[in-house]
Coordinates of C-alpha atoms and ligand atoms in Angstrom, one line a residue:
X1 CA 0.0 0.0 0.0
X2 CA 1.2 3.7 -0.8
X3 CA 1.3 6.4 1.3
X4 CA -1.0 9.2 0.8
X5 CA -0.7 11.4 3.6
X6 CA 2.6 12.3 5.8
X7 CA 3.8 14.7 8.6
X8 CA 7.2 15.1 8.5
X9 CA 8.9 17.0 12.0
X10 CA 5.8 19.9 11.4
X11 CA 5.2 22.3 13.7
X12 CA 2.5 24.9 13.9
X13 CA 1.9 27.8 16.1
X14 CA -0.9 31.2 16.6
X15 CA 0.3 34.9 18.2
X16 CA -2.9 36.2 19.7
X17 CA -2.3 39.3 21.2
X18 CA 1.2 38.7 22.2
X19 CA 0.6 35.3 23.5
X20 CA 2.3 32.3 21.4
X21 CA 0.5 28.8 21.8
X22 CA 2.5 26.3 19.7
X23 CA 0.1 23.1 19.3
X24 CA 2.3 21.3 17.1
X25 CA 5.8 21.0 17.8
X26 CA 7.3 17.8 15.7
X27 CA 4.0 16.2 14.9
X28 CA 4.7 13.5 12.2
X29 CA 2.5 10.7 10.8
X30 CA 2.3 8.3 8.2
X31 CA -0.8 7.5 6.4
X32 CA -1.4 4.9 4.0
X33 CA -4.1 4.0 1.3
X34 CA -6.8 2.1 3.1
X35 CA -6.0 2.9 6.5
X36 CA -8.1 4.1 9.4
X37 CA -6.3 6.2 11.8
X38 CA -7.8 7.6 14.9
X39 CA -6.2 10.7 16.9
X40 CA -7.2 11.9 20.5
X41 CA -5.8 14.2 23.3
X42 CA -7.0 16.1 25.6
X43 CA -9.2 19.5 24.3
X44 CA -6.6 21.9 23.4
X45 CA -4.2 19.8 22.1
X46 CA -4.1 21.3 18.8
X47 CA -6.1 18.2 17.5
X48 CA -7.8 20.4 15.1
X49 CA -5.1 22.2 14.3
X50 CA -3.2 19.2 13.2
X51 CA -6.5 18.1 11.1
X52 CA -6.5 21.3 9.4
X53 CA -2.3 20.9 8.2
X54 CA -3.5 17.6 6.9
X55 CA -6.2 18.2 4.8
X56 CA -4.3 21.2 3.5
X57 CA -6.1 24.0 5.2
X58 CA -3.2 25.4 6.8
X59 CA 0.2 25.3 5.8
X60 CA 2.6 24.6 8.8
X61 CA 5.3 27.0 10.0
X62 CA 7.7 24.2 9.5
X63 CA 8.3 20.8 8.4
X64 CA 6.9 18.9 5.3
X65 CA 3.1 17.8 4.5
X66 CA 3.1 15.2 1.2
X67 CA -0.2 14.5 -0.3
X68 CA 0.2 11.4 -2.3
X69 CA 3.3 12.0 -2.7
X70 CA 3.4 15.9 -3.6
X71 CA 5.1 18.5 -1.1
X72 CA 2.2 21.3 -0.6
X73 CA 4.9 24.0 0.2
X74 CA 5.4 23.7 -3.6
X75 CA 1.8 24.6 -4.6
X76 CA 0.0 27.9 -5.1
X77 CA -3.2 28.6 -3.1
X78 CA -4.8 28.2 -6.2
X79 CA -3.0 24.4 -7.1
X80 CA -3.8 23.6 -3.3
X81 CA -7.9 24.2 -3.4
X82 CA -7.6 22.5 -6.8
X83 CA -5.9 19.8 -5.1
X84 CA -8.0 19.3 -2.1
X85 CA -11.4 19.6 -4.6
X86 CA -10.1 16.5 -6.2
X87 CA -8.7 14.1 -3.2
X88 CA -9.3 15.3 0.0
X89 CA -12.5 15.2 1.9
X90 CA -12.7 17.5 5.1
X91 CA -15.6 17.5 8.0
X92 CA -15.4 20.4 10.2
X93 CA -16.0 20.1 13.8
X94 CA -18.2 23.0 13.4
X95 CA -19.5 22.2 10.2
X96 CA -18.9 25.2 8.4
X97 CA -22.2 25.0 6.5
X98 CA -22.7 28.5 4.4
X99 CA -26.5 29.6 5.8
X100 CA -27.4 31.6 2.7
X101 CA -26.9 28.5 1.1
X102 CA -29.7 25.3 0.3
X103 CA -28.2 22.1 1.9
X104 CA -27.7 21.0 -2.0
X105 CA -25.4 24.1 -2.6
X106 CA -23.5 23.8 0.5
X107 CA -22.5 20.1 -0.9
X108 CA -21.4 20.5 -4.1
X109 CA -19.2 23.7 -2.6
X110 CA -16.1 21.9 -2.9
X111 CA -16.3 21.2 -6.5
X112 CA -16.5 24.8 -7.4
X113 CA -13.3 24.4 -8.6
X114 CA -13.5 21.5 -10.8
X115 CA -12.8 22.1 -14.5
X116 CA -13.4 18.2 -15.5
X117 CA -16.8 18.5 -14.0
X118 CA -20.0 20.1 -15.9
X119 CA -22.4 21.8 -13.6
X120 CA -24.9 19.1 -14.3
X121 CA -22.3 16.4 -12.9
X122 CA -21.5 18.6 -10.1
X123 CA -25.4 19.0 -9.0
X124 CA -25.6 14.7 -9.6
X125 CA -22.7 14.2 -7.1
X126 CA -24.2 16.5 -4.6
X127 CA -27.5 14.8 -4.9
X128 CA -26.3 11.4 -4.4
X129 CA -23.7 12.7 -2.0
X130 CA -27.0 13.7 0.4
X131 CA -28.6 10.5 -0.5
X132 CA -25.7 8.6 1.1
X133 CA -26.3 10.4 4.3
X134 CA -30.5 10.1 3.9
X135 CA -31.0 13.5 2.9
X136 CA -32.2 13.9 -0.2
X137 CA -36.0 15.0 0.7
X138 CA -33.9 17.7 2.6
X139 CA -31.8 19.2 -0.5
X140 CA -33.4 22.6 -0.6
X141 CA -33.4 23.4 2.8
X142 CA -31.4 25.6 4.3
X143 CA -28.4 24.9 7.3
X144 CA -30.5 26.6 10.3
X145 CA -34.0 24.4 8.9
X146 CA -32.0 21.2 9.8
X147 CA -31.3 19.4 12.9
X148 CA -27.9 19.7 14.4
X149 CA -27.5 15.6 13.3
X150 CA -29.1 16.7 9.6
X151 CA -26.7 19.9 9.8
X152 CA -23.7 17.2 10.8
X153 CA -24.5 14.6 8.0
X154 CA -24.7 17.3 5.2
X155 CA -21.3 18.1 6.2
X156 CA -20.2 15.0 5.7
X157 CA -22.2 14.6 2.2
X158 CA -19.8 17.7 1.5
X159 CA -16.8 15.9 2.2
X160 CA -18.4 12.4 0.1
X161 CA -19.4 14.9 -3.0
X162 CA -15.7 15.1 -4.0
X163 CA -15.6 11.3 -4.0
X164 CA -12.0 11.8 -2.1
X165 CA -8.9 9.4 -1.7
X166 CA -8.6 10.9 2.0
X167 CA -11.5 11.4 4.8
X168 CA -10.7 14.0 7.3
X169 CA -12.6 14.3 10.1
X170 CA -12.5 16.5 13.1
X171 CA -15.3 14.8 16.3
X172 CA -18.2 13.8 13.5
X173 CA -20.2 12.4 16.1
X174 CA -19.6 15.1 18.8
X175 CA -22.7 17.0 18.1
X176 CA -25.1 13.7 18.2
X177 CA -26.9 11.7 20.3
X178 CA -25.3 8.0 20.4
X179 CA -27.8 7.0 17.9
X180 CA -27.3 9.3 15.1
X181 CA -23.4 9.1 15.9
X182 CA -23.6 5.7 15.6
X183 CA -25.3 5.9 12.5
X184 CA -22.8 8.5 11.0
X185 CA -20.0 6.4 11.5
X186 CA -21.7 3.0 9.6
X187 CA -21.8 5.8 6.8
X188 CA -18.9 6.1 7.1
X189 CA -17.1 3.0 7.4
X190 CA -19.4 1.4 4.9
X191 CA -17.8 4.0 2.3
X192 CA -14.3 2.2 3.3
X193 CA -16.0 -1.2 2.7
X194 CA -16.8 0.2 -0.7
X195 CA -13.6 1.7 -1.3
X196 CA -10.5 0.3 0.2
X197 CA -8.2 2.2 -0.8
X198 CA -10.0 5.0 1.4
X199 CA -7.8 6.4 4.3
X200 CA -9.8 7.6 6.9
X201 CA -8.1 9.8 9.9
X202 CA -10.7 10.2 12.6
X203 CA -10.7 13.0 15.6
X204 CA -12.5 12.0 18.4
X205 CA -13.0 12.1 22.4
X206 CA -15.2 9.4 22.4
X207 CA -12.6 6.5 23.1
X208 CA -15.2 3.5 21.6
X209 CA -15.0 5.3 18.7
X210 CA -11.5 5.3 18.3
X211 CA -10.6 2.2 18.9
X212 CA -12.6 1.1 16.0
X213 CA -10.0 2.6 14.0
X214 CA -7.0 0.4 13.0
X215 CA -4.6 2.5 14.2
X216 CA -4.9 5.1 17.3
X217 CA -2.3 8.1 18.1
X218 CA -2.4 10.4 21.0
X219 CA -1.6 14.2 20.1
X220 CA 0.6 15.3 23.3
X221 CA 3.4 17.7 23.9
X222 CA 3.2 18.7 20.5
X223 CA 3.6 15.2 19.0
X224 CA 1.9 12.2 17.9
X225 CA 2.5 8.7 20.0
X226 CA 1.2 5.8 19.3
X227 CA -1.4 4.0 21.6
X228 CA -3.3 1.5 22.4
X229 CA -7.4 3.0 22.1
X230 CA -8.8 1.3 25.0
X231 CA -13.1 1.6 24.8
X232 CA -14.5 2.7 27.5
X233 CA -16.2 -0.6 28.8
X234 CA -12.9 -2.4 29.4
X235 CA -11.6 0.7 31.0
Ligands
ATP301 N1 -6.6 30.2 14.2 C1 -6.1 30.2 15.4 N2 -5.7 31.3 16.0 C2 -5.1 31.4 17.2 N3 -5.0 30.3 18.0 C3 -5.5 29.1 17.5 C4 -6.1 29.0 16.2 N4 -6.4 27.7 16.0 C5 -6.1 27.1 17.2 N5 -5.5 27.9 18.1 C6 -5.0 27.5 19.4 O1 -4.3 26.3 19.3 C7 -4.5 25.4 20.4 C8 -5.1 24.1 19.8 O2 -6.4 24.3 19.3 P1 -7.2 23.1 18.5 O3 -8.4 23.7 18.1 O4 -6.3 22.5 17.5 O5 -7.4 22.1 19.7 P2 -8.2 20.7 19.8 O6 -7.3 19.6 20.3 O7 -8.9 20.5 18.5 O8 -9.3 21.0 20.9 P3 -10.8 20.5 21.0 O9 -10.7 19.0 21.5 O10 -11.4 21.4 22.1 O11 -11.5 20.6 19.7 C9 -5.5 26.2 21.3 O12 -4.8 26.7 22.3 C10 -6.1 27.2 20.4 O13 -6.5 28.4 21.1
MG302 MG1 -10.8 20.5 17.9

């Protein structure tokens, strides 16, 4: 199996006000097609922060990211939303959903920047991408006419619409009730049935969930160690 996805030695910090917090300090990971990675640490860690390097969101003050094989510090802004419309898939902790926008809309966002696509093929994806999640009676609605789970699994029909190579998510079940959780993640790991090649990296405090994953690293002093997830009921 290739590798799709790696952390080299990155850090990453934020000046607020003349305060430095540097999450990342040496973070590095290897990810490879078909895996399912899981990362916890306490809140604060810089969890998100690390999420947010991966799926190309924000470039890190130093050390390499290498998406399928490509060093991001060599791309444009421009070649990097490109890129992420085409292989990476990215659920926000807080969704992110654009108000103004029909559920439908918010979906296909991340193809705005497909060329290969016509806006018929675009509007198809999006469709089928809220079908997946059991939305489709809900495609016209708007963000704050959905449920906090409905408003959660159109995210995540955002991140399916690009049909992606990587899955990034950042706590997809923290905003449910067991049940609906439960229900995201067979979504979810019913796509990786479907498509094993699929690397998922999952950010979560819920520790069941975790160890589901095949692979579980704990973001701490900066860095990523490998552990043991241990659910909750053995605890
Ligand atoms: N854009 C930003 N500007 C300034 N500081 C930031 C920014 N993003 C994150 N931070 C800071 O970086 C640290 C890590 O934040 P992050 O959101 O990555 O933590 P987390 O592990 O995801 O936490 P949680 O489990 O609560 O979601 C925090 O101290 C936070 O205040
Ligand atoms: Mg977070």
């Amino acid at each position: 199996m290739s590798e799709v996805l790696s952390l080299d030695k990155v850090e990453k910090g934020f000046s607020v006000g003349g305060h430095r917090v540097e999450p990342l300090r040496g973070a590095s990971l290897s990810v490879l097609q078909g895996d399912y990675v899981s990362i916890v640490g306490p809140s604060g860690s810089g969890k998100s922060t690390l999420l947010h390097v991966l799926g190309c969101l924000e470039r890190p003050d130093r050390g390499v990211v290498r998406v399928e094989g490509t060093e991001i510090s060599s791309l444009s802004d421009e070649a990097l939303s490109a890129f992420r419309g085409s292989v990476l898939g990215f659920v926000f902790q807080r969704f992110h959903l654009v108000d103004r926008m029909s559920a439908l809309r918010n979906v296909a966002m991340p193809l705005d920047y497909r060329e290969d696509l016509t806006p018929g093929e675009k509007r198809e994806r999006a469709l089928h991408a809220l079908t997946q999640v059991g939305l489709e009676s809900h495609a016209e609605h708007r963000p704050r006419q959905l449920s906090g789970g409905q408003q959660q699994r159109v995210a995540i029909a955002r991140a399916l619409a690009v049909r992606p190579r990587i899955l990034l998510l950042d706590e997809p079940t923290g905003n449910l009730d067991p049940e609906t959780g439960a229900s995201v993640m067979q979504i979810i790991e019913a796509l990786q049935r479907e498509n094993p090649d699929l690397a998922v990296i999952l950010v979560t405090h819920d520790m069941d969930l975790a160890a589901r994953a095949a692979s579980c690293y704990r973001l701490e002093d900066g860095g990523l160690h490998r552990t043991p997830a241990v659910p909750e009921a053995v605890r």
